Amino acid sequence: MNEHFLEITAQAEDIDELGHVNNAVWVRWIQDMATAHWQATAPQEYIDRYIWVVTRHEIDYRGNVNAGETVTGRTWISEPPKGARFWRNVSFAGDDGKLKVSAKTNWAIIDQTSGRPVRVPAELAELFLPEG
């Protein structure tokens, strides 16, 4: 499986009036995970040609994170694309190993020249899919 990991430490500006990471910040971190995975895996010619846009987020909040605490984000693609869309899985675990947030997000690939969605190229999809 082509997984990508990223450690993120909550900053003071990430904290809401309840004293923990704001839900909108988790959405930003999900996007940061997707972008980091794309940048680390895709060849430069694909990065130059395509951009991804989110079409749906499904997020489960399971625990709180406070300022100064670090989470380990993990993202992976578990199933082949359907046309222009991929489902991406994202999870964040605390230093204690407990799951804080999990998400399944749907992304569409856009050709930067035309500004239109295109079918995910098979050779690109293979770079992100589990081996098997």
mmCIF file of C-alpha atoms in Angstrom:
data_model
loop_
_atom_site.group_PDB
_atom_site.id
_atom_site.type_symbol
_atom_site.label_atom_id
_atom_site.label_comp_id
_atom_site.label_asym_id
_atom_site.label_seq_id
_atom_site.Cartn_x
_atom_site.Cartn_y
_atom_site.Cartn_z
ATOM 1 C CA MET A 1 0.000 0.000 0.000
ATOM 2 C CA ASN A 2 1.301 3.422 -0.925
ATOM 3 C CA GLU A 3 0.787 5.254 2.352
ATOM 4 C CA HIS A 4 2.039 8.685 3.270
ATOM 5 C CA PHE A 5 2.719 9.911 6.805
ATOM 6 C CA LEU A 6 3.098 13.426 8.158
ATOM 7 C CA GLU A 7 3.577 14.685 11.710
ATOM 8 C CA ILE A 8 1.669 17.840 12.600
ATOM 9 C CA THR A 9 1.930 19.801 15.841
ATOM 10 C CA ALA A 10 -1.065 21.877 16.892
ATOM 11 C CA GLN A 11 -0.246 25.576 17.197
ATOM 12 C CA ALA A 12 -2.007 28.158 19.385
ATOM 13 C CA GLU A 13 -3.880 29.529 16.346
ATOM 14 C CA ASP A 14 -5.320 26.036 15.653
ATOM 15 C CA ILE A 15 -7.169 26.009 18.980
ATOM 16 C CA ASP A 16 -10.826 27.038 19.335
ATOM 17 C CA GLU A 17 -12.851 28.352 22.259
ATOM 18 C CA LEU A 18 -13.239 24.786 23.590
ATOM 19 C CA GLY A 19 -9.466 24.549 24.040
ATOM 20 C CA HIS A 20 -8.668 22.004 21.338
ATOM 21 C CA VAL A 21 -8.009 21.841 17.593
ATOM 22 C CA ASN A 22 -10.891 23.421 15.673
ATOM 23 C CA ASN A 23 -12.843 21.263 13.202
ATOM 24 C CA ALA A 24 -11.923 23.605 10.336
ATOM 25 C CA VAL A 25 -8.241 23.021 11.135
ATOM 26 C CA TRP A 26 -8.730 19.265 10.808
ATOM 27 C CA VAL A 27 -10.135 19.878 7.310
ATOM 28 C CA ARG A 28 -7.030 21.944 6.458
ATOM 29 C CA TRP A 29 -4.803 19.156 7.774
ATOM 30 C CA ILE A 30 -6.683 16.603 5.643
ATOM 31 C CA GLN A 31 -5.951 18.769 2.607
ATOM 32 C CA ASP A 32 -2.309 19.126 3.704
ATOM 33 C CA MET A 33 -2.050 15.324 3.888
ATOM 34 C CA ALA A 34 -3.509 14.878 0.393
ATOM 35 C CA THR A 35 -1.216 17.542 -1.063
ATOM 36 C CA ALA A 36 1.882 16.085 0.611
ATOM 37 C CA HIS A 37 1.043 12.588 -0.692
ATOM 38 C CA TRP A 38 0.516 13.959 -4.219
ATOM 39 C CA GLN A 39 3.787 15.910 -4.138
ATOM 40 C CA ALA A 40 5.750 12.920 -2.758
ATOM 41 C CA THR A 41 4.342 10.317 -5.169
ATOM 42 C CA ALA A 42 3.412 11.859 -8.515
ATOM 43 C CA PRO A 43 6.048 12.499 -11.167
ATOM 44 C CA GLN A 44 6.645 16.195 -11.855
ATOM 45 C CA GLU A 45 4.970 16.093 -15.278
ATOM 46 C CA TYR A 46 1.693 15.063 -13.600
ATOM 47 C CA ILE A 47 2.076 17.696 -10.874
ATOM 48 C CA ASP A 48 2.561 20.318 -13.600
ATOM 49 C CA ARG A 49 -0.421 19.094 -15.637
ATOM 50 C CA TYR A 50 -3.091 18.290 -13.033
ATOM 51 C CA ILE A 51 -4.596 19.702 -9.868
ATOM 52 C CA TRP A 52 -6.977 18.029 -7.427
ATOM 53 C CA VAL A 53 -10.152 19.493 -5.938
ATOM 54 C CA VAL A 54 -12.127 18.031 -3.079
ATOM 55 C CA THR A 55 -15.732 17.070 -3.786
ATOM 56 C CA ARG A 56 -16.677 15.507 -0.436
ATOM 57 C CA HIS A 57 -15.380 15.044 3.112
ATOM 58 C CA GLU A 58 -16.705 12.462 5.582
ATOM 59 C CA ILE A 59 -15.035 13.090 8.932
ATOM 60 C CA ASP A 60 -15.315 11.312 12.274
ATOM 61 C CA TYR A 61 -14.000 13.233 15.277
ATOM 62 C CA ARG A 62 -12.929 10.777 17.981
ATOM 63 C CA GLY A 63 -10.660 12.721 20.301
ATOM 64 C CA ASN A 64 -9.267 16.132 21.103
ATOM 65 C CA VAL A 65 -5.820 17.574 20.500
ATOM 66 C CA ASN A 66 -4.461 20.550 22.427
ATOM 67 C CA ALA A 67 -1.866 23.178 21.521
ATOM 68 C CA GLY A 68 1.637 21.703 21.453
ATOM 69 C CA GLU A 69 0.433 18.140 20.931
ATOM 70 C CA THR A 70 1.551 16.241 17.832
ATOM 71 C CA VAL A 71 -0.499 13.905 15.692
ATOM 72 C CA THR A 72 0.727 11.512 13.042
ATOM 73 C CA GLY A 73 -1.333 11.751 9.896
ATOM 74 C CA ARG A 74 -1.622 8.775 7.580
ATOM 75 C CA THR A 75 -3.218 8.822 4.134
ATOM 76 C CA TRP A 76 -3.776 6.196 1.480
ATOM 77 C CA ILE A 77 -5.927 5.339 -1.528
ATOM 78 C CA SER A 78 -7.706 2.022 -1.065
ATOM 79 C CA GLU A 79 -9.674 1.620 -4.272
ATOM 80 C CA PRO A 80 -9.287 2.411 -7.988
ATOM 81 C CA PRO A 81 -10.568 5.742 -9.294
ATOM 82 C CA LYS A 82 -13.981 6.103 -10.855
ATOM 83 C CA GLY A 83 -13.594 8.424 -13.834
ATOM 84 C CA ALA A 84 -12.044 11.631 -12.517
ATOM 85 C CA ARG A 85 -12.495 10.746 -8.821
ATOM 86 C CA PHE A 86 -10.494 9.010 -6.116
ATOM 87 C CA TRP A 87 -11.544 8.203 -2.554
ATOM 88 C CA ARG A 88 -8.760 9.078 -0.113
ATOM 89 C CA ASN A 89 -8.504 7.782 3.454
ATOM 90 C CA VAL A 90 -6.925 9.916 6.160
ATOM 91 C CA SER A 91 -6.379 9.240 9.845
ATOM 92 C CA PHE A 92 -4.683 11.136 12.649
ATOM 93 C CA ALA A 93 -3.376 9.428 15.782
ATOM 94 C CA GLY A 94 -2.021 11.061 18.906
ATOM 95 C CA ASP A 95 1.286 10.320 20.606
ATOM 96 C CA ASP A 96 -0.627 7.739 22.658
ATOM 97 C CA GLY A 97 -1.495 5.879 19.441
ATOM 98 C CA LYS A 98 -5.209 6.587 19.838
ATOM 99 C CA LEU A 99 -7.189 7.657 16.785
ATOM 100 C CA LYS A 100 -8.227 11.325 16.995
ATOM 101 C CA VAL A 101 -9.797 11.877 13.567
ATOM 102 C CA SER A 102 -10.539 9.655 10.589
ATOM 103 C CA ALA A 103 -11.828 10.761 7.214
ATOM 104 C CA LYS A 104 -12.768 9.511 3.803
ATOM 105 C CA THR A 105 -12.530 12.245 1.203
ATOM 106 C CA ASN A 106 -13.376 12.324 -2.480
ATOM 107 C CA TRP A 107 -11.137 14.233 -4.902
ATOM 108 C CA ALA A 108 -11.483 14.992 -8.608
ATOM 109 C CA ILE A 109 -8.534 15.491 -10.943
ATOM 110 C CA ILE A 110 -8.586 18.624 -13.099
ATOM 111 C CA ASP A 111 -6.518 19.289 -16.210
ATOM 112 C CA GLN A 112 -4.900 22.664 -15.484
ATOM 113 C CA THR A 113 -4.912 23.730 -19.142
ATOM 114 C CA SER A 114 -8.618 23.162 -19.791
ATOM 115 C CA GLY A 115 -9.831 23.604 -16.210
ATOM 116 C CA ARG A 116 -12.008 20.523 -16.658
ATOM 117 C CA PRO A 117 -12.134 17.155 -14.896
ATOM 118 C CA VAL A 118 -10.467 14.289 -16.745
ATOM 119 C CA ARG A 119 -10.352 10.551 -16.230
ATOM 120 C CA VAL A 120 -7.520 9.633 -13.828
ATOM 121 C CA PRO A 121 -4.748 8.223 -16.061
ATOM 122 C CA ALA A 122 -4.231 4.509 -15.317
ATOM 123 C CA GLU A 123 -0.465 4.897 -14.974
ATOM 124 C CA LEU A 124 -0.997 7.650 -12.392
ATOM 125 C CA ALA A 125 -3.594 5.659 -10.437
ATOM 126 C CA GLU A 126 -1.180 2.722 -10.204
ATOM 127 C CA LEU A 127 1.299 4.870 -8.285
ATOM 128 C CA PHE A 128 -1.234 5.415 -5.490
ATOM 129 C CA LEU A 129 -3.063 2.084 -5.335
ATOM 130 C CA PRO A 130 -2.138 -0.840 -3.097
ATOM 131 C CA GLU A 131 0.063 -3.417 -4.733
ATOM 132 C CA GLY A 132 -1.621 -6.652 -5.596
#
